[in-house]
Tab-separated table of C-alpha atoms in Angstrom:
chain	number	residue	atom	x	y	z
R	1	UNK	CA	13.785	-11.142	-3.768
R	2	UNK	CA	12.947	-7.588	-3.627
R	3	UNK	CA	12.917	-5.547	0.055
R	4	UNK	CA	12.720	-2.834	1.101
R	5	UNK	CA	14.045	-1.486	4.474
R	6	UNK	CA	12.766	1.953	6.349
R	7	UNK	CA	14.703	3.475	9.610
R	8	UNK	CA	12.394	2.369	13.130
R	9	UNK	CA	9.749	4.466	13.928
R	10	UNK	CA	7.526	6.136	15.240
R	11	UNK	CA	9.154	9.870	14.858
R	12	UNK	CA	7.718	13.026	16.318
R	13	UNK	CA	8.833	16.501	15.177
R	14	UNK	CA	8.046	19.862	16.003
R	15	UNK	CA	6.351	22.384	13.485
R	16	UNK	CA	8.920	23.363	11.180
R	17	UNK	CA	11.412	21.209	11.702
R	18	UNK	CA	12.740	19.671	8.901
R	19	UNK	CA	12.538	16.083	8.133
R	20	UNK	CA	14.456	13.164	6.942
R	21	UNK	CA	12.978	9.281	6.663
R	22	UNK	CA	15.427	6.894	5.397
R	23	UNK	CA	14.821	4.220	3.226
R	24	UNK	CA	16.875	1.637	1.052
R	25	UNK	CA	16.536	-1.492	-0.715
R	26	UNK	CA	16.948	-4.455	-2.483
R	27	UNK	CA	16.170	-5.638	-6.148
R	28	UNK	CA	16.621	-7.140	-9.465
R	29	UNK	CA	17.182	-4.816	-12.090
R	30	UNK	CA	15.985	-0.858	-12.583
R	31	UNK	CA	13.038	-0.603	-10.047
R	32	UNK	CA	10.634	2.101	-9.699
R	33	UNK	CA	10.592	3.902	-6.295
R	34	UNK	CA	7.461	5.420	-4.487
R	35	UNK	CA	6.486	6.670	-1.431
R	36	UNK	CA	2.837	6.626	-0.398
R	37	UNK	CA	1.610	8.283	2.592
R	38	UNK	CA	-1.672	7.086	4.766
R	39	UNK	CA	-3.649	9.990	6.878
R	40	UNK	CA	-5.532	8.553	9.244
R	41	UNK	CA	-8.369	7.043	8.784
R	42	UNK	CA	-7.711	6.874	5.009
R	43	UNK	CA	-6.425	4.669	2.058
R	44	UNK	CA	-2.458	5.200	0.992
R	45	UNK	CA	-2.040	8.029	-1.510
R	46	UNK	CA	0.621	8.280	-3.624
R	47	UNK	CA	3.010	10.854	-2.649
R	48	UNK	CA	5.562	11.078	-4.792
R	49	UNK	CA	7.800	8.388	-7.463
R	50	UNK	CA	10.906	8.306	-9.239
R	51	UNK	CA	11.398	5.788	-12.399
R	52	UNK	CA	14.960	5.774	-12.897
R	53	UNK	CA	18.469	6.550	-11.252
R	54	UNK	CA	19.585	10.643	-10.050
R	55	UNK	CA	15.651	11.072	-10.473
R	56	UNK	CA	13.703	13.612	-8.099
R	57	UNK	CA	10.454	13.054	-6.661
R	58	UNK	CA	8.304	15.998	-5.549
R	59	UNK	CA	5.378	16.859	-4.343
R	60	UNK	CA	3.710	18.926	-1.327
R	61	UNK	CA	7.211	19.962	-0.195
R	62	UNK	CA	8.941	16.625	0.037
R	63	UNK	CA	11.335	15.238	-2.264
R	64	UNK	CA	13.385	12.364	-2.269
R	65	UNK	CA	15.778	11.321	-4.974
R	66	UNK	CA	16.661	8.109	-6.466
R	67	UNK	CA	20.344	7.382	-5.010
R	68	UNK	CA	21.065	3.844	-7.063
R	69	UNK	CA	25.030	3.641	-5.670
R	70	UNK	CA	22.929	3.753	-1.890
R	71	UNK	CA	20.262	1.690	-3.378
R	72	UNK	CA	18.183	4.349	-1.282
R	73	UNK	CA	15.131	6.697	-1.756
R	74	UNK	CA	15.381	8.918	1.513
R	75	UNK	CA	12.391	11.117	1.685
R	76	UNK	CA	12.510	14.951	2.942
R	77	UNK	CA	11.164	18.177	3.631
R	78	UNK	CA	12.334	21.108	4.891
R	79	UNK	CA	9.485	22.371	6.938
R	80	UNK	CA	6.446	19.751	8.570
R	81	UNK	CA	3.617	20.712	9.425
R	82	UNK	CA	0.887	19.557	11.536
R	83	UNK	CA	-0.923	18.398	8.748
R	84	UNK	CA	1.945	16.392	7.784
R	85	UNK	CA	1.143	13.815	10.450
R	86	UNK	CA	0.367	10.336	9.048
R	87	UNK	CA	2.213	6.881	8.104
R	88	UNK	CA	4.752	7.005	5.320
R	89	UNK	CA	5.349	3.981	3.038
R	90	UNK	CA	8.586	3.410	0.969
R	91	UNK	CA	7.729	0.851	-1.966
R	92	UNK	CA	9.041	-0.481	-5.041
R	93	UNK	CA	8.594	-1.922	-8.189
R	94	UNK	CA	10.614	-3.902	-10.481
R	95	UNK	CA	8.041	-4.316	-13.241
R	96	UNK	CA	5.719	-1.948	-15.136
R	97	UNK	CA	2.099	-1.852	-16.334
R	98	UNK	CA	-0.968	-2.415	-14.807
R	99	UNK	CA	0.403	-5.791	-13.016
R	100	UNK	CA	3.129	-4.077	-11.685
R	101	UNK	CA	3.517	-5.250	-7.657
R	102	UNK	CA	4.630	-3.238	-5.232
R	103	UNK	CA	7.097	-3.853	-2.429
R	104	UNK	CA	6.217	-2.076	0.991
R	105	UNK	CA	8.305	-1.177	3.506
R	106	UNK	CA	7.235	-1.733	7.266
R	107	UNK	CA	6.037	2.339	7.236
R	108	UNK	CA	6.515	5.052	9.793
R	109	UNK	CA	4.132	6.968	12.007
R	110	UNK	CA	5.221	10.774	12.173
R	111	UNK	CA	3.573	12.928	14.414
R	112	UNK	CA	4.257	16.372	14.478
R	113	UNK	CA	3.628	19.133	17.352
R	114	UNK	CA	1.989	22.127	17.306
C	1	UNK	CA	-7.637	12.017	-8.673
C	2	UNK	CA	-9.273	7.979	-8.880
C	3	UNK	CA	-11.314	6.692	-5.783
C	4	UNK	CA	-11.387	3.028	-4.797
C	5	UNK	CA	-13.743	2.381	-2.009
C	6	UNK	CA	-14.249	-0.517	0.424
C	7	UNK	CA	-17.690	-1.659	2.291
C	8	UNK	CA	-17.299	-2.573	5.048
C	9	UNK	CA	-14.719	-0.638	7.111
C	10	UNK	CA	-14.526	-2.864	9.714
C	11	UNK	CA	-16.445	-6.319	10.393
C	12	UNK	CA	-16.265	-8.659	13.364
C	13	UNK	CA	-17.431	-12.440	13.100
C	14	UNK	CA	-17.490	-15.236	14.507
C	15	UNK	CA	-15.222	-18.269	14.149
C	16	UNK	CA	-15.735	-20.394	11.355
C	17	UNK	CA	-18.314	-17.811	9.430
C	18	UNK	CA	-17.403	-15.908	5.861
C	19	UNK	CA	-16.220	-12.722	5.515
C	20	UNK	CA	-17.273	-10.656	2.070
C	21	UNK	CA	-15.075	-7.863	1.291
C	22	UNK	CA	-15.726	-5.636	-1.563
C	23	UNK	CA	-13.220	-3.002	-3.597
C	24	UNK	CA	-14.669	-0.758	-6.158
C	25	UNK	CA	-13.138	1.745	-8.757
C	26	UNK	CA	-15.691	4.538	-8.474
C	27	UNK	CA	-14.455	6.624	-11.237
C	28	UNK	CA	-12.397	4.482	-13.853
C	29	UNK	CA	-12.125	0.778	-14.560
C	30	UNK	CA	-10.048	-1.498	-13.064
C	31	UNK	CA	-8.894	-4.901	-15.572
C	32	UNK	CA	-6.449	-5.284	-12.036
C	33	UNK	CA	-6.839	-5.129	-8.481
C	34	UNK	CA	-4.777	-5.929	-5.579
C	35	UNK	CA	-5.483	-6.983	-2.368
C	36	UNK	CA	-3.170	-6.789	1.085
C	37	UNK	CA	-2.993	-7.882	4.433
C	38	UNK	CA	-1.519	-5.674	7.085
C	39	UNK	CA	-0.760	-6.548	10.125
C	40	UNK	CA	-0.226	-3.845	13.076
C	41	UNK	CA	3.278	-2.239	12.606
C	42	UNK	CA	3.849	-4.269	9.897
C	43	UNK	CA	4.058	-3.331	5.816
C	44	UNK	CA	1.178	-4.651	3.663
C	45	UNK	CA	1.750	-7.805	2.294
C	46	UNK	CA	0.350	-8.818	-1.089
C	47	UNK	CA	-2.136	-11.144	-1.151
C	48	UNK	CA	-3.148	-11.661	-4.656
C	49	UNK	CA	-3.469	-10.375	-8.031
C	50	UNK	CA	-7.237	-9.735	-9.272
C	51	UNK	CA	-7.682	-9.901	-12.936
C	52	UNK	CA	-11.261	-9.200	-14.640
C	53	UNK	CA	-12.800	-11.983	-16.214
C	54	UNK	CA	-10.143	-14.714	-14.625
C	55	UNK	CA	-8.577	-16.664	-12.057
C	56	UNK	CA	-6.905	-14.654	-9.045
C	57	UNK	CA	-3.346	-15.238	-9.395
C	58	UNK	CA	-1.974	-16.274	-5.294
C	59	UNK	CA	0.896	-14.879	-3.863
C	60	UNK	CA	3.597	-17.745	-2.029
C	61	UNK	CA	1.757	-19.198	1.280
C	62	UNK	CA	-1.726	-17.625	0.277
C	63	UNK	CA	-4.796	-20.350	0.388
C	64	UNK	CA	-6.708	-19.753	-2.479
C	65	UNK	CA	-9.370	-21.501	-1.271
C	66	UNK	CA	-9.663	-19.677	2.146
C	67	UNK	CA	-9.169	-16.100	0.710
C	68	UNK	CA	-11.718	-16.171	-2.067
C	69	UNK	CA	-11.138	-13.663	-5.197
C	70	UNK	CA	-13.953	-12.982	-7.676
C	71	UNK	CA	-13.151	-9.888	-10.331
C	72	UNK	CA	-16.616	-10.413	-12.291
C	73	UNK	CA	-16.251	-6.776	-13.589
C	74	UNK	CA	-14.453	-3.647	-14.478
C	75	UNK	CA	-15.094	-1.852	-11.462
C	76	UNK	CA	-15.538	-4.627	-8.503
C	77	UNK	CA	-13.895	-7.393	-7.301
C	78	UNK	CA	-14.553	-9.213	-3.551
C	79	UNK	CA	-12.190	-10.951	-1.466
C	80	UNK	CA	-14.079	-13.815	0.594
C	81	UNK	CA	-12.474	-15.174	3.995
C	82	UNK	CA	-14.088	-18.337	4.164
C	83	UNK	CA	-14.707	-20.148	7.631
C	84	UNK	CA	-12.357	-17.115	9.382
C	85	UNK	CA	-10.246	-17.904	12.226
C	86	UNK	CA	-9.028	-15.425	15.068
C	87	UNK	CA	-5.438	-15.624	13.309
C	88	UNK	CA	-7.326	-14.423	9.848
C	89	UNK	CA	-8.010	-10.797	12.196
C	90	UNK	CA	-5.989	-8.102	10.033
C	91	UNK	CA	-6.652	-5.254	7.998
C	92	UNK	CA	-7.303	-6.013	4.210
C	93	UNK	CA	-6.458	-3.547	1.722
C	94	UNK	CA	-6.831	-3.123	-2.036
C	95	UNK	CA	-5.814	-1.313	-4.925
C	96	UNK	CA	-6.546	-0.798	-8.489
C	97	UNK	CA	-4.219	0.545	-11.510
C	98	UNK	CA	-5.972	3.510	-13.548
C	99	UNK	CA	-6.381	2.318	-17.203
C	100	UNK	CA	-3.099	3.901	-17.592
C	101	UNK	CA	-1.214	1.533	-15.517
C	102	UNK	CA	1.094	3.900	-13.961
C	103	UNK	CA	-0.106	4.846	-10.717
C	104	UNK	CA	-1.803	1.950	-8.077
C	105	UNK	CA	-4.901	3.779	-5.830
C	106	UNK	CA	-5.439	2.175	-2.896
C	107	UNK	CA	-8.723	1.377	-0.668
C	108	UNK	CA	-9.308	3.044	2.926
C	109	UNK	CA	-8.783	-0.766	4.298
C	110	UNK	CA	-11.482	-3.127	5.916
C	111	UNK	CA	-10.402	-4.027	9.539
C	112	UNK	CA	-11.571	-7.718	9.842
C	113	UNK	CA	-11.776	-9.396	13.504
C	114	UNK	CA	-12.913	-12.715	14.349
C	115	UNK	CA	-13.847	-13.498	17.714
């Protein structure tokens, strides 16, 4: 069945430091990748997606890019910042529509310092 | 962007009572929701498909007839844990697709602990 596998958290960065979470997986098929991120004390957001292979995902200064010879969806960014601090969720889907089901990874804290 | 709300937050009951858990799509309607179970440092599991006007479709090892679904309309469905057990504690999540159908909005979670 699908998986999907992110690197062992938690991570903690200093402002400005850039940042790499790593995160691969497993599926049937042409999935679609996400990441969602979850600030505390609220519901997951969407952060960014990529539908098909050499795709880039972008938003609020991270990217990652759909790697399908890694089977991996590594999300970066070249400069946190405080505000940055939250749980990050790699997902996937191998359907489309509105019954399209995800696939979570485990999730990461990062915290980032001042 | 779309809102989907949860009520409550966070409930605590006692063993063998029934949890209600409500998910609503404030600002768009929802013909399918999704509820989750996470448990701490884990990923969210899926629970269950909600469709409007039918029967919940279970994920492998879900009860159906613990973990209640009702979808009666567009913009609410409810997720009952019925006679809850300290091993039902979790946080529940759900999520709706925008009429669209190509981005899932998630719920801020209900924290659910049975004493």
């Amino acid at each position: 069945g699908d998986s999907v596998t992110q690197m062992e958290g938690p991570v903690t960065l200093s402002e400005e430091a850039f940042l790499t979470i790593n995160c691969t997986y497993t599926a049937t098929g042409y999935p679609s990748l996400f990441w969602y991120v979850q600030y505390p004390g609220e519901g997951l957001q969407l952060l960014l997606k990529a539908t098909k292979a050499d795709d880039k995902g972008s938003n609020k200064g991270f990217e990652a890019t759909y790697r399908k010879e890694t089977t991996s969806f590594h999300l970066e960014k070249g400069s946190v910042q405080v505000s940055d601090s939250a749980v990050y969720f790699c997902a996937l889907s191998s359907s489309f529509g509105a019954n399209s089901k995800l696939t979570f990874g485990k999730g990461i804290t990062l915290s980032v310092r001042p | 962007g779309a809102v989907v709300s949860q009520h409550p937050s966070r409930v605590i009951c006692k063993s063998g009572t029934s949890v209600k858990i409500e998910c609503r799509s404030l600002d768009f309607q929802a013909t399918t929701m999704f509820w989750y179970r996470q448990f701490p440092k884990q990923s969210l599991m899926l629970m269950a498909t909600s469709n409007e006007g039918s029967k919940a479709t279970y994920e492998q090892g879900v009860e159906k007839d613990k973990f209640l679904i009702n979808h009666a309309s567009l913009t609410l469905s409810t997720l009952t844990v019925t006679s809850a057990h300290p091993e039902d504690s979790s946080f529940y999540i759900c999520s709706a697709f925008t009429p669209l159908g190509d981005t899932q909005y998630f719920g801020p979670g209900t924290r659910l602990t049975v004493l």
